[in-house]
CSV table of C-alpha atoms in Angstrom, one decimal:
chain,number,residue,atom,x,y,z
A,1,UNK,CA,0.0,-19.5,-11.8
A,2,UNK,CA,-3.3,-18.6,-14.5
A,3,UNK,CA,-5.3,-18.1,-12.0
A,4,UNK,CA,-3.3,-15.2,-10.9
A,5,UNK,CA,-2.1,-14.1,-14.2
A,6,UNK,CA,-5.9,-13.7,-15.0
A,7,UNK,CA,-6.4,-11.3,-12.4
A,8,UNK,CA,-3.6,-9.1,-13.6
A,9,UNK,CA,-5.4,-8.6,-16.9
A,10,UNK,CA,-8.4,-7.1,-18.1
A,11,UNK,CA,-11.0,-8.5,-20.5
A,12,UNK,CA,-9.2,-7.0,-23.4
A,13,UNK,CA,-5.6,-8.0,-22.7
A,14,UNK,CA,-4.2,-5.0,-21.8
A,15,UNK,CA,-2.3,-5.3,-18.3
A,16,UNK,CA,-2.2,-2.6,-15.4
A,17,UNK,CA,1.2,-1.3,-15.4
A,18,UNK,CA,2.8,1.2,-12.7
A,19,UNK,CA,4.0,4.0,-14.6
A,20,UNK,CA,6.3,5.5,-11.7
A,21,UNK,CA,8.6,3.9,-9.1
A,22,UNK,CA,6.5,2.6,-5.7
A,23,UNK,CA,6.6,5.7,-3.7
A,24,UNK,CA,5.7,6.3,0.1
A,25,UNK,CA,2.9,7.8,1.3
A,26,UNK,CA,3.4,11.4,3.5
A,27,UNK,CA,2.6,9.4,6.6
A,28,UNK,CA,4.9,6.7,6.5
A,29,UNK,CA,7.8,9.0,4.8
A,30,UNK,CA,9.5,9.4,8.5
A,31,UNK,CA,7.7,6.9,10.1
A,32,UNK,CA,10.0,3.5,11.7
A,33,UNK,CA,7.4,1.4,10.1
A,34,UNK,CA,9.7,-1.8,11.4
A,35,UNK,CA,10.1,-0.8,14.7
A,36,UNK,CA,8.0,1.4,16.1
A,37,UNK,CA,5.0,-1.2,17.4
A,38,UNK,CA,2.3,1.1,15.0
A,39,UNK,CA,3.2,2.3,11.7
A,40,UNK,CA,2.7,0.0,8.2
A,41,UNK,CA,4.8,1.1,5.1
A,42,UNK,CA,2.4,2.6,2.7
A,43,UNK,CA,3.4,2.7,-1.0
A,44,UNK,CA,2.0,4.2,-3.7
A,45,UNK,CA,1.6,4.3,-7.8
A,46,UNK,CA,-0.5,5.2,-10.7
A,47,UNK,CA,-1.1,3.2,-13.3
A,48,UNK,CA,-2.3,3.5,-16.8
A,49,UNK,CA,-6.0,3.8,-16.7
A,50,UNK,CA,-5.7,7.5,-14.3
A,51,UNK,CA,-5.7,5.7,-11.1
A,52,UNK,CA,-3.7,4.9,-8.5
A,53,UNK,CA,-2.7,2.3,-6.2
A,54,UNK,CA,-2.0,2.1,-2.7
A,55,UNK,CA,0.1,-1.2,-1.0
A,56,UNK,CA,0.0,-1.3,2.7
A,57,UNK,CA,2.1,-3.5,4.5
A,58,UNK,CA,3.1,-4.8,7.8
A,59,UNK,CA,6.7,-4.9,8.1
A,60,UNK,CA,7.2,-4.4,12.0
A,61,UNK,CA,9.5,-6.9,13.2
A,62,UNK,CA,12.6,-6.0,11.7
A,63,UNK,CA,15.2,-3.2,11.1
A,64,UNK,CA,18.0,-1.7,9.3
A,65,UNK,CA,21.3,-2.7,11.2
A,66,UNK,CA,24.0,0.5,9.4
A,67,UNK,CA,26.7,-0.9,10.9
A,68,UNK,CA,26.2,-4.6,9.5
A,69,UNK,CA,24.7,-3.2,6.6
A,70,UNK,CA,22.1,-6.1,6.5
A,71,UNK,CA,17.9,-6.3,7.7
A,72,UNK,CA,17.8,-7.7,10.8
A,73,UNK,CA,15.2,-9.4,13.0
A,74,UNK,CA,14.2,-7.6,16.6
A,75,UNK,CA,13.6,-9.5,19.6
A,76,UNK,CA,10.3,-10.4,20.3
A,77,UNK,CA,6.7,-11.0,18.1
A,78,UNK,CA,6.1,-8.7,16.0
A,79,UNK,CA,2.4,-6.7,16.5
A,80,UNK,CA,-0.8,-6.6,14.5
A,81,UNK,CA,-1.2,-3.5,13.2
A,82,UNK,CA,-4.1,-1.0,12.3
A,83,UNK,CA,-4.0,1.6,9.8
A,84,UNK,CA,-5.5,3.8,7.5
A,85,UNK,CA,-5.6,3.6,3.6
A,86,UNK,CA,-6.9,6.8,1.9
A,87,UNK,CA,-7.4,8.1,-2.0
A,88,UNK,CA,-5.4,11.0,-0.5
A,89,UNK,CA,-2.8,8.8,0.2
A,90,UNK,CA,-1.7,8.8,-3.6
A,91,UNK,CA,-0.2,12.1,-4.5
A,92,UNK,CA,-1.6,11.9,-8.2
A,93,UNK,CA,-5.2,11.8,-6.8
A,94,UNK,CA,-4.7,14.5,-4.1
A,95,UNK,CA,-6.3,16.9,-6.9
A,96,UNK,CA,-9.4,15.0,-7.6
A,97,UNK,CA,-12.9,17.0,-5.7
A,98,UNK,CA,-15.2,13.5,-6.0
A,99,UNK,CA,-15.9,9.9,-5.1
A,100,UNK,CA,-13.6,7.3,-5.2
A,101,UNK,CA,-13.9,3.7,-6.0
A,102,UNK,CA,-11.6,1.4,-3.8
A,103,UNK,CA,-10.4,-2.3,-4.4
A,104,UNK,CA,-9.1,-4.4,-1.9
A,105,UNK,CA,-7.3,-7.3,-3.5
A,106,UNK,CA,-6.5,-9.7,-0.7
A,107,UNK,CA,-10.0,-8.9,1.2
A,108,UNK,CA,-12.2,-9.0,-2.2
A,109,UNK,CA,-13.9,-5.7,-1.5
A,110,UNK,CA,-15.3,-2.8,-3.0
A,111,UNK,CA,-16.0,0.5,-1.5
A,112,UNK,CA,-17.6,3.9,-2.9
A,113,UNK,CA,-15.9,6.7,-1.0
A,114,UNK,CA,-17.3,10.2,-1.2
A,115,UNK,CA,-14.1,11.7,-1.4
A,116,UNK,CA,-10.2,11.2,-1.4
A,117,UNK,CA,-10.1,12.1,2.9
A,118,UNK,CA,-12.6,9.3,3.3
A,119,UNK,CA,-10.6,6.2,5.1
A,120,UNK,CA,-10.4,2.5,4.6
A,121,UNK,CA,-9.7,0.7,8.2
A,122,UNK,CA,-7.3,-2.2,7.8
A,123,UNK,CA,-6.0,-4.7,10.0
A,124,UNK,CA,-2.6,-6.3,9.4
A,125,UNK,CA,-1.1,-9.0,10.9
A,126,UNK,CA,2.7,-9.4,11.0
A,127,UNK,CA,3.9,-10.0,7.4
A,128,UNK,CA,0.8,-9.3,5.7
A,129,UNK,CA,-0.4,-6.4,3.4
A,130,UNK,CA,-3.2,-5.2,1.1
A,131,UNK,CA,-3.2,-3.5,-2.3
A,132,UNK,CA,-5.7,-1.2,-2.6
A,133,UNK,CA,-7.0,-0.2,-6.3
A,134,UNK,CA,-8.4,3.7,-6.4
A,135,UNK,CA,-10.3,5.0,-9.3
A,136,UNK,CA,-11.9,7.9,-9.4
A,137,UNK,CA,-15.7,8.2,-10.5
């Protein structure tokens, strides 16, 4: 799909690359983010250009069977979820004292936030997610 492949890549060619394996964030580390009615599975990364990158995503609904060793659907819809996506949230930015620039990708949004506490409210329904971009400024 071009149309994709030319959001992946800046104006001069180069390409946004993760530099570490997807991590979670500290609030979905012990979380039951398919089970638990509340909870998304928060991910994050840094990438080449000193930010970082933050992948929300609504996986309630399902669950890790151990003695089947297999994902399994639960009984029942799964919820819409609410959460909260935060510079914070990305361990490599925890040490940066300014504002924040956030990209949503899916919602085509930019926000200025005036430090790395400062929240972005997002609404998931099930099997959806958001990437959020996060450079500082």
């Amino acid at each position: 799909d071009a149309e994709l492949l030319r959001r992946l890549v800046l104006p001069d060619g180069t390409v946004l690359r993760a530099k570490l394996p997807g991590r979670p964030t500290r609030d979905a580390l012990f979380a039951n983010c398919g089970a638990d009615g509340r909870s998304a599975l928060k991910v994050w990364n840094v990438n080449s250009a000193m930010g970082a990158v933050v992948g929300a995503f609504n996986v309630q609904g399902s669950s890790w069977n151990f003695r089947r060793r297999r994902q399994e659907r639960m009984p029942g819809s799964a919820p819409t979820i609410s959460t909260q996506v935060r510079p914070s949230d990305a361990e490599h930015l925890r040490r940066h004292s300014g504002g924040v620039a956030a990209w949503c990708h899916r919602g085509g949004q930019l926000t200025l936030l005036p430090n790395i506490d400062a929240a972005i409210e997002l609404t998931l329904r099930p099997k959806q997610w958001e990437i959020v971009s996060f450079s500082p400024v």
